[in-house]
Amino acid sequence: MRIVIDPGHAGRLTDPGAVSPFTGLRESDVVLSMAFMIQRYLRAVGYEVLLTRTQDEQPETDDLSYRTNLSNSWGADLFVSLHCNSAGSSSAQGYEVWTSPGQTQGDVLATKIFNQVAGEFPDRTGRTDYSDGDPDKESKFYVLVYTDAPACLVETAFLSNEEETTLLSNLTWQDRYARAIARGITDYVGGI
């Protein structure tokens, strides 16, 4: 099983992603830390895991097609992109799992991950869209549309929310989240 984990955004000089107004914590740093944790858990059960970046900076040619081309050329069986959310309101909170529009294997993957995150963090808010019968939200995000493998995008928590920024900065909490995502992936693999 070949799995691509995509720590979103590309670092200090290009795109740190969301930045907490409370602490300066950067999305690109949080998701890279979690990606290494997920990689460790998935390798422990025998999966091959490729990260789209392993450092704070990306190649100069980096754009979203770099990530999808890497996954497609490697022949990935699954693609999971990691992000932290942000909103104009500091009260926005919770997690989301996104897939491309329509019913695909990405929906099944997203639901497995969503369920594991919900089980690990019953005190956190799962932001859902059950209009098609499952909890994932749908969008034509580039990495979801142009990745050949079943793909989903996880918005772990809000950096614009002070409480969630505190959680995201905690390595133990990151590790719990990484384990939940890894369990969701193994649940998906076990069902195919």
PDB file of C-alpha atoms in Angstrom:
ATOM      1  CA  MET A   1       0.000   0.000   0.000  1.00  0.00           C
ATOM      2  CA  ARG A   2       1.495   3.324  -1.116  1.00  0.00           C
ATOM      3  CA  ILE A   3       0.255   6.380   0.728  1.00  0.00           C
ATOM      4  CA  VAL A   4       1.097  10.022   0.100  1.00  0.00           C
ATOM      5  CA  ILE A   5       0.822  12.421   3.020  1.00  0.00           C
ATOM      6  CA  ASP A   6       0.795  16.039   1.893  1.00  0.00           C
ATOM      7  CA  PRO A   7       1.728  18.566   4.588  1.00  0.00           C
ATOM      8  CA  GLY A   8       0.005  21.598   3.105  1.00  0.00           C
ATOM      9  CA  HIS A   9       1.690  24.865   2.271  1.00  0.00           C
ATOM     10  CA  ALA A  10       5.334  25.455   1.647  1.00  0.00           C
ATOM     11  CA  GLY A  11       7.187  27.246   4.374  1.00  0.00           C
ATOM     12  CA  ARG A  12       8.590  30.579   5.440  1.00  0.00           C
ATOM     13  CA  LEU A  13       9.584  32.165   2.154  1.00  0.00           C
ATOM     14  CA  THR A  14       6.657  31.092   0.035  1.00  0.00           C
ATOM     15  CA  ASP A  15       3.484  30.169   1.900  1.00  0.00           C
ATOM     16  CA  PRO A  16       3.259  29.425   5.630  1.00  0.00           C
ATOM     17  CA  GLY A  17      -0.507  28.927   5.350  1.00  0.00           C
ATOM     18  CA  ALA A  18      -2.599  30.197   8.224  1.00  0.00           C
ATOM     19  CA  VAL A  19      -0.752  31.898  11.076  1.00  0.00           C
ATOM     20  CA  SER A  20      -2.171  32.129  14.585  1.00  0.00           C
ATOM     21  CA  PRO A  21      -2.757  35.766  15.623  1.00  0.00           C
ATOM     22  CA  PHE A  22      -2.262  34.648  19.237  1.00  0.00           C
ATOM     23  CA  THR A  23       1.119  32.913  19.087  1.00  0.00           C
ATOM     24  CA  GLY A  24       2.433  33.143  15.518  1.00  0.00           C
ATOM     25  CA  LEU A  25       2.142  29.353  15.148  1.00  0.00           C
ATOM     26  CA  ARG A  26       2.273  28.517  11.427  1.00  0.00           C
ATOM     27  CA  GLU A  27       0.118  25.988   9.653  1.00  0.00           C
ATOM     28  CA  SER A  28       3.047  24.753   7.570  1.00  0.00           C
ATOM     29  CA  ASP A  29       4.964  23.815  10.739  1.00  0.00           C
ATOM     30  CA  VAL A  30       2.070  22.050  12.469  1.00  0.00           C
ATOM     31  CA  VAL A  31       1.131  19.909   9.488  1.00  0.00           C
ATOM     32  CA  LEU A  32       4.743  18.943   8.747  1.00  0.00           C
ATOM     33  CA  SER A  33       5.153  17.766  12.344  1.00  0.00           C
ATOM     34  CA  MET A  34       1.947  15.733  12.104  1.00  0.00           C
ATOM     35  CA  ALA A  35       2.931  14.306   8.710  1.00  0.00           C
ATOM     36  CA  PHE A  36       6.088  12.793  10.186  1.00  0.00           C
ATOM     37  CA  MET A  37       4.014  11.240  12.982  1.00  0.00           C
ATOM     38  CA  ILE A  38       1.499   9.765  10.538  1.00  0.00           C
ATOM     39  CA  GLN A  39       4.348   8.451   8.389  1.00  0.00           C
ATOM     40  CA  ARG A  40       5.853   6.685  11.409  1.00  0.00           C
ATOM     41  CA  TYR A  41       2.548   5.011  12.337  1.00  0.00           C
ATOM     42  CA  LEU A  42       1.775   3.886   8.802  1.00  0.00           C
ATOM     43  CA  ARG A  43       5.269   2.522   8.221  1.00  0.00           C
ATOM     44  CA  ALA A  44       4.944   0.555  11.455  1.00  0.00           C
ATOM     45  CA  VAL A  45       2.058  -1.413   9.901  1.00  0.00           C
ATOM     46  CA  GLY A  46       3.966  -2.022   6.672  1.00  0.00           C
ATOM     47  CA  TYR A  47       2.749   0.730   4.332  1.00  0.00           C
ATOM     48  CA  GLU A  48       5.040   2.685   2.045  1.00  0.00           C
ATOM     49  CA  VAL A  49       4.650   6.389   2.825  1.00  0.00           C
ATOM     50  CA  LEU A  50       5.835   9.372   0.811  1.00  0.00           C
ATOM     51  CA  LEU A  51       5.630  12.948   2.091  1.00  0.00           C
ATOM     52  CA  THR A  52       5.241  15.737  -0.480  1.00  0.00           C
ATOM     53  CA  ARG A  53       7.744  17.748   1.553  1.00  0.00           C
ATOM     54  CA  THR A  54      10.097  16.858   4.377  1.00  0.00           C
ATOM     55  CA  GLN A  55      11.297  20.305   5.328  1.00  0.00           C
ATOM     56  CA  ASP A  56       9.952  23.814   5.747  1.00  0.00           C
ATOM     57  CA  GLU A  57      10.753  24.820   2.181  1.00  0.00           C
ATOM     58  CA  GLN A  58       9.569  23.314  -1.065  1.00  0.00           C
ATOM     59  CA  PRO A  59      11.457  23.153  -4.361  1.00  0.00           C
ATOM     60  CA  GLU A  60      11.440  26.443  -6.255  1.00  0.00           C
ATOM     61  CA  THR A  61       9.118  24.864  -8.788  1.00  0.00           C
ATOM     62  CA  ASP A  62       6.561  24.092  -6.100  1.00  0.00           C
ATOM     63  CA  ASP A  63       2.937  24.589  -6.920  1.00  0.00           C
ATOM     64  CA  LEU A  64      -0.010  22.330  -6.313  1.00  0.00           C
ATOM     65  CA  SER A  65       0.722  20.339  -9.474  1.00  0.00           C
ATOM     66  CA  TYR A  66       4.064  19.342  -7.937  1.00  0.00           C
ATOM     67  CA  ARG A  67       2.167  17.540  -5.174  1.00  0.00           C
ATOM     68  CA  THR A  68      -0.321  15.773  -7.439  1.00  0.00           C
ATOM     69  CA  ASN A  69       2.327  14.861 -10.031  1.00  0.00           C
ATOM     70  CA  LEU A  70       4.517  13.377  -7.277  1.00  0.00           C
ATOM     71  CA  SER A  71       1.619  11.245  -6.059  1.00  0.00           C
ATOM     72  CA  ASN A  72       0.531  10.188  -9.539  1.00  0.00           C
ATOM     73  CA  SER A  73       4.024   9.333 -10.786  1.00  0.00           C
ATOM     74  CA  TRP A  74       4.727   7.292  -7.636  1.00  0.00           C
ATOM     75  CA  GLY A  75       1.536   5.303  -8.176  1.00  0.00           C
ATOM     76  CA  ALA A  76       0.014   6.200  -4.812  1.00  0.00           C
ATOM     77  CA  ASP A  77      -2.951   4.191  -3.567  1.00  0.00           C
ATOM     78  CA  LEU A  78      -4.139   7.021  -1.272  1.00  0.00           C
ATOM     79  CA  PHE A  79      -3.501  10.753  -0.884  1.00  0.00           C
ATOM     80  CA  VAL A  80      -4.171  12.706   2.328  1.00  0.00           C
ATOM     81  CA  SER A  81      -3.507  16.446   2.515  1.00  0.00           C
ATOM     82  CA  LEU A  82      -3.084  18.020   5.972  1.00  0.00           C
ATOM     83  CA  HIS A  83      -4.098  21.570   6.855  1.00  0.00           C
ATOM     84  CA  CYS A  84      -5.073  23.868   9.713  1.00  0.00           C
ATOM     85  CA  ASN A  85      -8.107  26.055   9.270  1.00  0.00           C
ATOM     86  CA  SER A  86      -8.553  29.794   9.787  1.00  0.00           C
ATOM     87  CA  ALA A  87     -11.531  32.149   9.772  1.00  0.00           C
ATOM     88  CA  GLY A  88     -12.328  35.799  10.243  1.00  0.00           C
ATOM     89  CA  SER A  89     -14.094  34.981  13.495  1.00  0.00           C
ATOM     90  CA  SER A  90     -12.047  33.759  16.455  1.00  0.00           C
ATOM     91  CA  SER A  91     -15.018  31.664  17.569  1.00  0.00           C
ATOM     92  CA  ALA A  92     -14.843  29.343  14.522  1.00  0.00           C
ATOM     93  CA  GLN A  93     -13.703  25.914  15.637  1.00  0.00           C
ATOM     94  CA  GLY A  94     -13.625  22.249  14.763  1.00  0.00           C
ATOM     95  CA  TYR A  95     -12.333  19.896  12.102  1.00  0.00           C
ATOM     96  CA  GLU A  96     -13.388  19.124   8.552  1.00  0.00           C
ATOM     97  CA  VAL A  97     -12.556  16.433   6.028  1.00  0.00           C
ATOM     98  CA  TRP A  98     -12.946  17.346   2.356  1.00  0.00           C
ATOM     99  CA  THR A  99     -13.210  15.319  -0.848  1.00  0.00           C
ATOM    100  CA  SER A 100     -13.888  16.126  -4.478  1.00  0.00           C
ATOM    101  CA  PRO A 101     -17.529  16.402  -5.610  1.00  0.00           C
ATOM    102  CA  GLY A 102     -19.477  13.206  -6.239  1.00  0.00           C
ATOM    103  CA  GLN A 103     -19.396   9.807  -4.609  1.00  0.00           C
ATOM    104  CA  THR A 104     -15.877   8.384  -4.914  1.00  0.00           C
ATOM    105  CA  GLN A 105     -13.507   6.219  -2.924  1.00  0.00           C
ATOM    106  CA  GLY A 106     -12.247   9.530  -1.523  1.00  0.00           C
ATOM    107  CA  ASP A 107     -15.592   9.807   0.301  1.00  0.00           C
ATOM    108  CA  VAL A 108     -15.047   6.416   1.902  1.00  0.00           C
ATOM    109  CA  LEU A 109     -11.513   7.393   2.949  1.00  0.00           C
ATOM    110  CA  ALA A 110     -12.734  10.743   4.299  1.00  0.00           C
ATOM    111  CA  THR A 111     -15.489   9.091   6.327  1.00  0.00           C
ATOM    112  CA  LYS A 112     -13.063   6.582   7.876  1.00  0.00           C
ATOM    113  CA  ILE A 113     -10.706   9.403   8.889  1.00  0.00           C
ATOM    114  CA  PHE A 114     -13.567  11.615  10.108  1.00  0.00           C
ATOM    115  CA  ASN A 115     -14.928   8.785  12.284  1.00  0.00           C
ATOM    116  CA  GLN A 116     -11.529   8.127  13.876  1.00  0.00           C
ATOM    117  CA  VAL A 117     -10.964  11.832  14.598  1.00  0.00           C
ATOM    118  CA  ALA A 118     -14.487  12.091  16.061  1.00  0.00           C
ATOM    119  CA  GLY A 119     -13.807   9.077  18.273  1.00  0.00           C
ATOM    120  CA  GLU A 120     -10.451  10.425  19.453  1.00  0.00           C
ATOM    121  CA  PHE A 121     -11.786  13.927  20.143  1.00  0.00           C
ATOM    122  CA  PRO A 122     -15.448  13.669  21.216  1.00  0.00           C
ATOM    123  CA  ASP A 123     -15.116  17.137  22.774  1.00  0.00           C
ATOM    124  CA  ARG A 124     -14.225  18.795  19.430  1.00  0.00           C
ATOM    125  CA  THR A 125     -16.717  19.927  16.795  1.00  0.00           C
ATOM    126  CA  GLY A 126     -16.920  17.984  13.557  1.00  0.00           C
ATOM    127  CA  ARG A 127     -17.976  20.397  10.815  1.00  0.00           C
ATOM    128  CA  THR A 128     -19.975  18.263   8.408  1.00  0.00           C
ATOM    129  CA  ASP A 129     -22.130  18.171   5.308  1.00  0.00           C
ATOM    130  CA  TYR A 130     -24.466  15.170   5.362  1.00  0.00           C
ATOM    131  CA  SER A 131     -26.369  16.256   2.237  1.00  0.00           C
ATOM    132  CA  ASP A 132     -24.991  13.226   0.354  1.00  0.00           C
ATOM    133  CA  GLY A 133     -25.179  10.823   3.289  1.00  0.00           C
ATOM    134  CA  ASP A 134     -21.627  11.130   4.647  1.00  0.00           C
ATOM    135  CA  PRO A 135     -19.849  13.683   6.866  1.00  0.00           C
ATOM    136  CA  ASP A 136     -17.261  14.965   4.401  1.00  0.00           C
ATOM    137  CA  LYS A 137     -17.469  18.328   2.726  1.00  0.00           C
ATOM    138  CA  GLU A 138     -16.871  18.576  -1.004  1.00  0.00           C
ATOM    139  CA  SER A 139     -14.891  21.030  -3.094  1.00  0.00           C
ATOM    140  CA  LYS A 140     -12.832  21.118  -6.253  1.00  0.00           C
ATOM    141  CA  PHE A 141      -9.575  21.695  -4.342  1.00  0.00           C
ATOM    142  CA  TYR A 142      -6.737  21.159  -6.795  1.00  0.00           C
ATOM    143  CA  VAL A 143      -5.063  18.313  -4.884  1.00  0.00           C
ATOM    144  CA  LEU A 144      -8.367  16.432  -4.652  1.00  0.00           C
ATOM    145  CA  VAL A 145      -9.334  16.801  -8.303  1.00  0.00           C
ATOM    146  CA  TYR A 146      -5.939  16.138  -9.929  1.00  0.00           C
ATOM    147  CA  THR A 147      -4.751  13.249  -7.784  1.00  0.00           C
ATOM    148  CA  ASP A 148      -5.370   9.863  -9.393  1.00  0.00           C
ATOM    149  CA  ALA A 149      -5.613   8.042  -6.041  1.00  0.00           C
ATOM    150  CA  PRO A 150      -8.573   8.357  -3.673  1.00  0.00           C
ATOM    151  CA  ALA A 151      -7.891  11.636  -1.879  1.00  0.00           C
ATOM    152  CA  CYS A 152      -9.079  13.727   1.024  1.00  0.00           C
ATOM    153  CA  LEU A 153      -8.019  16.917   2.758  1.00  0.00           C
ATOM    154  CA  VAL A 154      -8.104  17.198   6.560  1.00  0.00           C
ATOM    155  CA  GLU A 155      -8.576  20.601   8.206  1.00  0.00           C
ATOM    156  CA  THR A 156      -7.396  19.674  11.686  1.00  0.00           C
ATOM    157  CA  ALA A 157      -8.439  22.738  13.730  1.00  0.00           C
ATOM    158  CA  PHE A 158      -8.559  26.545  13.581  1.00  0.00           C
ATOM    159  CA  LEU A 159      -5.423  28.623  14.107  1.00  0.00           C
ATOM    160  CA  SER A 160      -7.721  31.642  14.338  1.00  0.00           C
ATOM    161  CA  ASN A 161      -9.227  30.174  17.544  1.00  0.00           C
ATOM    162  CA  GLU A 162      -7.098  30.667  20.672  1.00  0.00           C
ATOM    163  CA  GLU A 163      -8.085  27.381  22.334  1.00  0.00           C
ATOM    164  CA  GLU A 164      -7.442  25.382  19.174  1.00  0.00           C
ATOM    165  CA  THR A 165      -4.114  27.154  18.612  1.00  0.00           C
ATOM    166  CA  THR A 166      -3.076  25.935  22.058  1.00  0.00           C
ATOM    167  CA  LEU A 167      -4.071  22.394  21.132  1.00  0.00           C
ATOM    168  CA  LEU A 168      -2.303  22.543  17.762  1.00  0.00           C
ATOM    169  CA  SER A 169       0.924  23.667  19.448  1.00  0.00           C
ATOM    170  CA  ASN A 170       0.878  20.659  21.794  1.00  0.00           C
ATOM    171  CA  LEU A 171       2.942  17.710  20.492  1.00  0.00           C
ATOM    172  CA  THR A 172       0.914  15.177  22.493  1.00  0.00           C
ATOM    173  CA  TRP A 173      -2.298  16.473  20.924  1.00  0.00           C
ATOM    174  CA  GLN A 174      -0.683  16.424  17.466  1.00  0.00           C
ATOM    175  CA  ASP A 175       0.333  12.817  18.078  1.00  0.00           C
ATOM    176  CA  ARG A 176      -3.212  11.817  19.083  1.00  0.00           C
ATOM    177  CA  TYR A 177      -4.488  13.456  15.908  1.00  0.00           C
ATOM    178  CA  ALA A 178      -1.843  11.736  13.781  1.00  0.00           C
ATOM    179  CA  ARG A 179      -2.771   8.355  15.261  1.00  0.00           C
ATOM    180  CA  ALA A 180      -6.462   9.000  14.524  1.00  0.00           C
ATOM    181  CA  ILE A 181      -5.685   9.838  10.884  1.00  0.00           C
ATOM    182  CA  ALA A 182      -3.447   6.768  10.601  1.00  0.00           C
ATOM    183  CA  ARG A 183      -6.214   4.573  12.062  1.00  0.00           C
ATOM    184  CA  GLY A 184      -8.677   6.035   9.562  1.00  0.00           C
ATOM    185  CA  ILE A 185      -6.310   5.134   6.742  1.00  0.00           C
ATOM    186  CA  THR A 186      -5.849   1.582   8.010  1.00  0.00           C
ATOM    187  CA  ASP A 187      -9.641   1.262   8.419  1.00  0.00           C
ATOM    188  CA  TYR A 188     -10.010   2.269   4.766  1.00  0.00           C
ATOM    189  CA  VAL A 189      -7.331  -0.161   3.590  1.00  0.00           C
ATOM    190  CA  GLY A 190      -8.892  -2.975   5.596  1.00  0.00           C
ATOM    191  CA  GLY A 191     -12.207  -2.394   3.854  1.00  0.00           C
ATOM    192  CA  ILE A 192     -11.004  -2.514   0.251  1.00  0.00           C
TER     193      ILE A 192
END
